[in-house]
XYZ file of N, CA and C in Angstrom:
294
model
N 78.664 152.334 115.520
C 79.519 151.916 114.434
C 80.745 151.204 115.002
N 80.943 149.996 114.618
C 82.073 149.228 115.126
C 83.258 149.358 114.157
N 84.452 149.451 114.701
C 85.623 149.568 113.822
C 85.927 148.243 113.129
N 86.460 148.344 111.929
C 86.834 147.143 111.184
C 88.185 146.631 111.672
N 88.536 145.454 111.222
C 89.839 144.883 111.592
C 90.981 145.753 111.088
N 90.802 146.334 109.896
C 91.831 147.204 109.336
C 92.036 148.437 110.210
N 90.954 149.029 110.690
C 91.062 150.213 111.539
C 91.717 149.888 112.875
N 91.399 148.741 113.429
C 92.011 148.319 114.698
C 93.505 148.080 114.500
N 93.868 147.395 113.405
C 95.277 147.125 113.131
C 96.041 148.419 112.885
N 95.434 149.353 112.170
C 96.083 150.632 111.907
C 96.285 151.427 113.196
N 95.264 151.449 114.058
C 95.373 152.150 115.337
C 96.483 151.549 116.194
N 96.523 150.230 116.291
C 97.549 149.581 117.107
C 98.939 149.762 116.508
N 99.028 149.780 115.179
C 100.304 150.008 114.519
C 100.809 151.422 114.815
N 99.937 152.402 114.707
C 100.330 153.778 114.998
C 100.668 153.972 116.479
N 99.910 153.325 117.350
C 100.191 153.394 118.778
C 101.543 152.753 119.104
N 101.826 151.623 118.471
C 103.121 150.966 118.665
C 104.267 151.805 118.149
N 104.064 152.457 117.003
C 105.102 153.334 116.456
C 105.349 154.518 117.377
N 104.294 155.083 117.906
C 104.428 156.200 118.838
C 105.169 155.767 120.104
N 104.855 154.601 120.623
C 105.544 154.093 121.814
C 107.012 153.815 121.513
N 107.299 153.286 120.337
C 108.673 152.979 119.925
C 109.522 154.247 119.876
N 109.020 155.263 119.200
C 109.778 156.511 119.043
C 109.882 157.261 120.373
N 108.790 157.344 121.119
C 108.846 158.070 122.392
C 109.714 157.334 123.412
N 109.733 156.019 123.372
C 110.610 155.258 124.263
C 112.074 155.508 123.958
N 112.404 155.614 122.665
C 113.781 155.945 122.295
C 114.161 157.334 122.804
N 113.234 158.264 122.694
C 113.510 159.626 123.154
C 113.697 159.658 124.671
N 112.834 158.985 125.404
C 112.938 158.961 126.870
C 114.252 158.305 127.301
N 114.568 157.171 126.705
C 115.800 156.468 127.085
C 117.030 157.295 126.746
N 117.043 157.910 125.579
C 118.202 158.709 125.179
C 118.399 159.943 126.030
N 117.321 160.658 126.300
C 117.429 161.880 127.100
C 117.833 161.560 128.535
N 117.233 160.550 129.121
C 117.572 160.199 130.508
C 119.006 159.688 130.614
N 119.465 158.922 129.631
C 120.830 158.421 129.664
C 121.832 159.563 129.554
N 121.589 160.479 128.637
C 122.502 161.611 128.488
C 122.467 162.528 129.706
N 121.300 162.697 130.306
C 121.214 163.509 131.514
C 121.958 162.844 132.669
N 121.917 161.521 132.734
C 122.614 160.796 133.805
C 124.126 160.944 133.674
N 124.611 161.050 132.451
C 126.059 161.211 132.243
C 126.562 162.539 132.782
N 125.685 163.531 132.869
C 126.094 164.869 133.282
C 125.895 165.128 134.780
N 125.370 164.189 135.509
C 125.123 164.379 136.945
C 126.345 163.980 137.748
N 126.452 164.582 138.918
C 127.638 164.323 139.743
C 127.352 163.365 140.901
N 126.146 163.398 141.449
C 125.860 162.521 142.590
C 125.310 161.186 142.101
N 125.626 160.164 142.855
C 125.196 158.825 142.467
C 123.679 158.650 142.567
N 123.042 159.371 143.475
C 121.590 159.267 143.625
C 120.877 159.802 142.373
N 121.356 160.918 141.843
C 120.754 161.469 140.626
C 120.968 160.537 139.437
N 122.166 159.971 139.347
C 122.467 159.043 138.252
C 121.571 157.813 138.338
N 121.399 157.267 139.529
C 120.558 156.082 139.704
C 119.102 156.376 139.359
N 118.612 157.554 139.749
C 117.234 157.915 139.438
C 117.026 158.043 137.933
N 117.951 158.697 137.260
C 117.815 158.876 135.816
C 117.972 157.559 135.057
N 118.852 156.698 135.520
C 119.001 155.402 134.858
C 117.785 154.509 135.086
N 117.095 154.681 136.207
C 115.857 153.914 136.407
C 114.771 154.414 135.464
N 114.770 155.711 135.153
C 113.841 156.229 134.148
C 114.200 155.730 132.751
N 115.480 155.506 132.507
C 115.914 154.965 131.223
C 115.328 153.578 131.004
N 115.218 152.806 132.068
C 114.633 151.463 131.945
C 113.186 151.519 131.468
N 112.426 152.500 131.950
C 111.041 152.616 131.489
C 110.990 153.018 130.017
N 111.952 153.820 129.572
C 112.023 154.157 128.151
C 112.341 152.943 127.306
N 113.242 152.102 127.782
C 113.589 150.881 127.054
C 112.393 149.932 127.001
N 111.624 149.874 128.073
C 110.417 149.049 128.072
C 109.420 149.545 127.022
N 109.281 150.867 126.902
C 108.418 151.431 125.858
C 108.918 151.062 124.469
N 110.230 151.070 124.276
C 110.805 150.701 122.980
C 110.468 149.256 122.637
N 110.623 148.363 123.595
C 110.363 146.944 123.347
C 108.882 146.700 123.036
N 108.005 147.265 123.855
C 106.567 147.087 123.632
C 106.149 147.710 122.300
N 106.669 148.897 122.011
C 106.342 149.553 120.760
C 106.864 148.808 119.548
N 108.066 148.248 119.654
C 108.634 147.490 118.539
C 107.810 146.243 118.243
N 107.403 145.550 119.287
C 106.587 144.339 119.082
C 105.237 144.706 118.477
N 104.595 145.744 119.017
C 103.275 146.145 118.521
C 103.347 146.667 117.093
N 104.330 147.521 116.803
C 104.441 148.095 115.457
C 104.771 147.024 114.430
N 105.671 146.125 114.767
C 106.034 145.061 113.829
C 104.893 144.090 113.564
N 104.272 143.636 114.631
C 103.185 142.662 114.474
C 101.983 143.276 113.771
N 101.608 144.477 114.158
C 100.441 145.115 113.539
C 100.736 145.581 112.119
N 102.001 145.907 111.830
C 102.371 146.239 110.460
C 102.220 145.039 109.544
N 102.639 143.886 110.004
C 102.446 142.664 109.210
C 100.972 142.303 109.101
N 100.224 142.553 110.162
C 98.788 142.309 110.132
C 98.119 143.228 109.098
N 98.533 144.497 109.062
C 97.995 145.432 108.077
C 98.310 144.986 106.652
N 99.526 144.492 106.435
C 99.900 144.025 105.097
C 99.043 142.837 104.680
N 98.775 141.943 105.617
C 97.946 140.781 105.266
C 96.490 141.175 105.059
N 95.983 142.153 105.822
C 94.606 142.614 105.633
C 94.432 143.362 104.315
N 95.501 143.983 103.833
C 95.440 144.725 102.583
C 95.661 143.824 101.371
N 95.767 142.549 101.605
C 96.004 141.551 100.559
C 97.298 141.828 99.802
N 98.290 142.330 100.523
C 99.606 142.560 99.929
C 100.450 141.315 100.112
N 101.220 141.017 99.109
C 102.154 139.914 99.211
C 103.340 140.356 100.055
N 103.872 139.453 100.827
C 105.040 139.785 101.618
C 106.287 139.875 100.744
N 106.137 139.548 99.458
C 107.230 139.689 98.501
C 107.202 141.038 97.805
N 106.248 141.894 98.171
C 106.199 143.241 97.618
C 107.423 144.014 98.106
N 108.002 144.786 97.186
C 109.279 145.438 97.480
C 109.208 146.377 98.681
N 108.181 147.217 98.764
C 108.139 148.193 99.854
C 107.841 147.535 101.196
N 107.180 146.387 101.188
C 106.936 145.678 102.450
C 108.259 145.147 102.999
N 109.072 144.553 102.123
C 110.379 144.059 102.558
C 111.295 145.204 102.962
N 111.232 146.319 102.216
C 112.069 147.465 102.542
C 111.690 148.062 103.897
N 110.400 148.181 104.152
C 109.975 148.721 105.454
C 110.340 147.772 106.593
N 110.239 146.475 106.354
C 110.650 145.510 107.381
C 112.153 145.573 107.640
N 112.935 145.764 106.586
C 114.390 145.864 106.749
C 114.753 147.145 107.505
N 114.090 148.251 107.197
C 114.355 149.499 107.916
C 113.929 149.384 109.378
N 112.841 148.683 109.621
C 112.374 148.492 110.991
C 113.389 147.669 111.784
N 113.883 146.596 111.193
C 114.885 145.756 111.873
C 116.167 146.561 112.118
N 116.560 147.376 111.135
C 117.768 148.197 111.304
C 117.582 149.205 112.439
N 116.403 149.791 112.553
C 116.176 150.753 113.640
C 116.152 150.075 114.999
N 115.656 148.853 115.051
C 115.664 148.115 116.323
C 117.099 147.753 116.711
N 117.896 147.310 115.737
C 119.274 146.917 116.024
C 120.112 148.135 116.416
N 119.954 149.241 115.688
C 120.753 150.425 115.967
C 120.245 151.229 117.158
N 118.949 151.077 117.460
C 118.358 151.862 118.542
C 118.744 151.359 119.883
């Protein structure tokens, strides 16, 4: 049984969302842990881990946004539908504030 385009888009959208949220968590925890360290070596190590969290955020944001729009087009939803615009606005706000 081969997956449909909708199933592939949904899987990639969920995977992107998971990467987006987990990247924010990794970056936030590592940054806060680095603030509490006293030696420069520990701070540098934790800040290098923060970079990998930020990379997850960027990859997840691109995947979640693109696949979310792909899902809307596969569902024959108009991009003028209120909840589609609202979800896009919330997504942009989370990217800007995150």
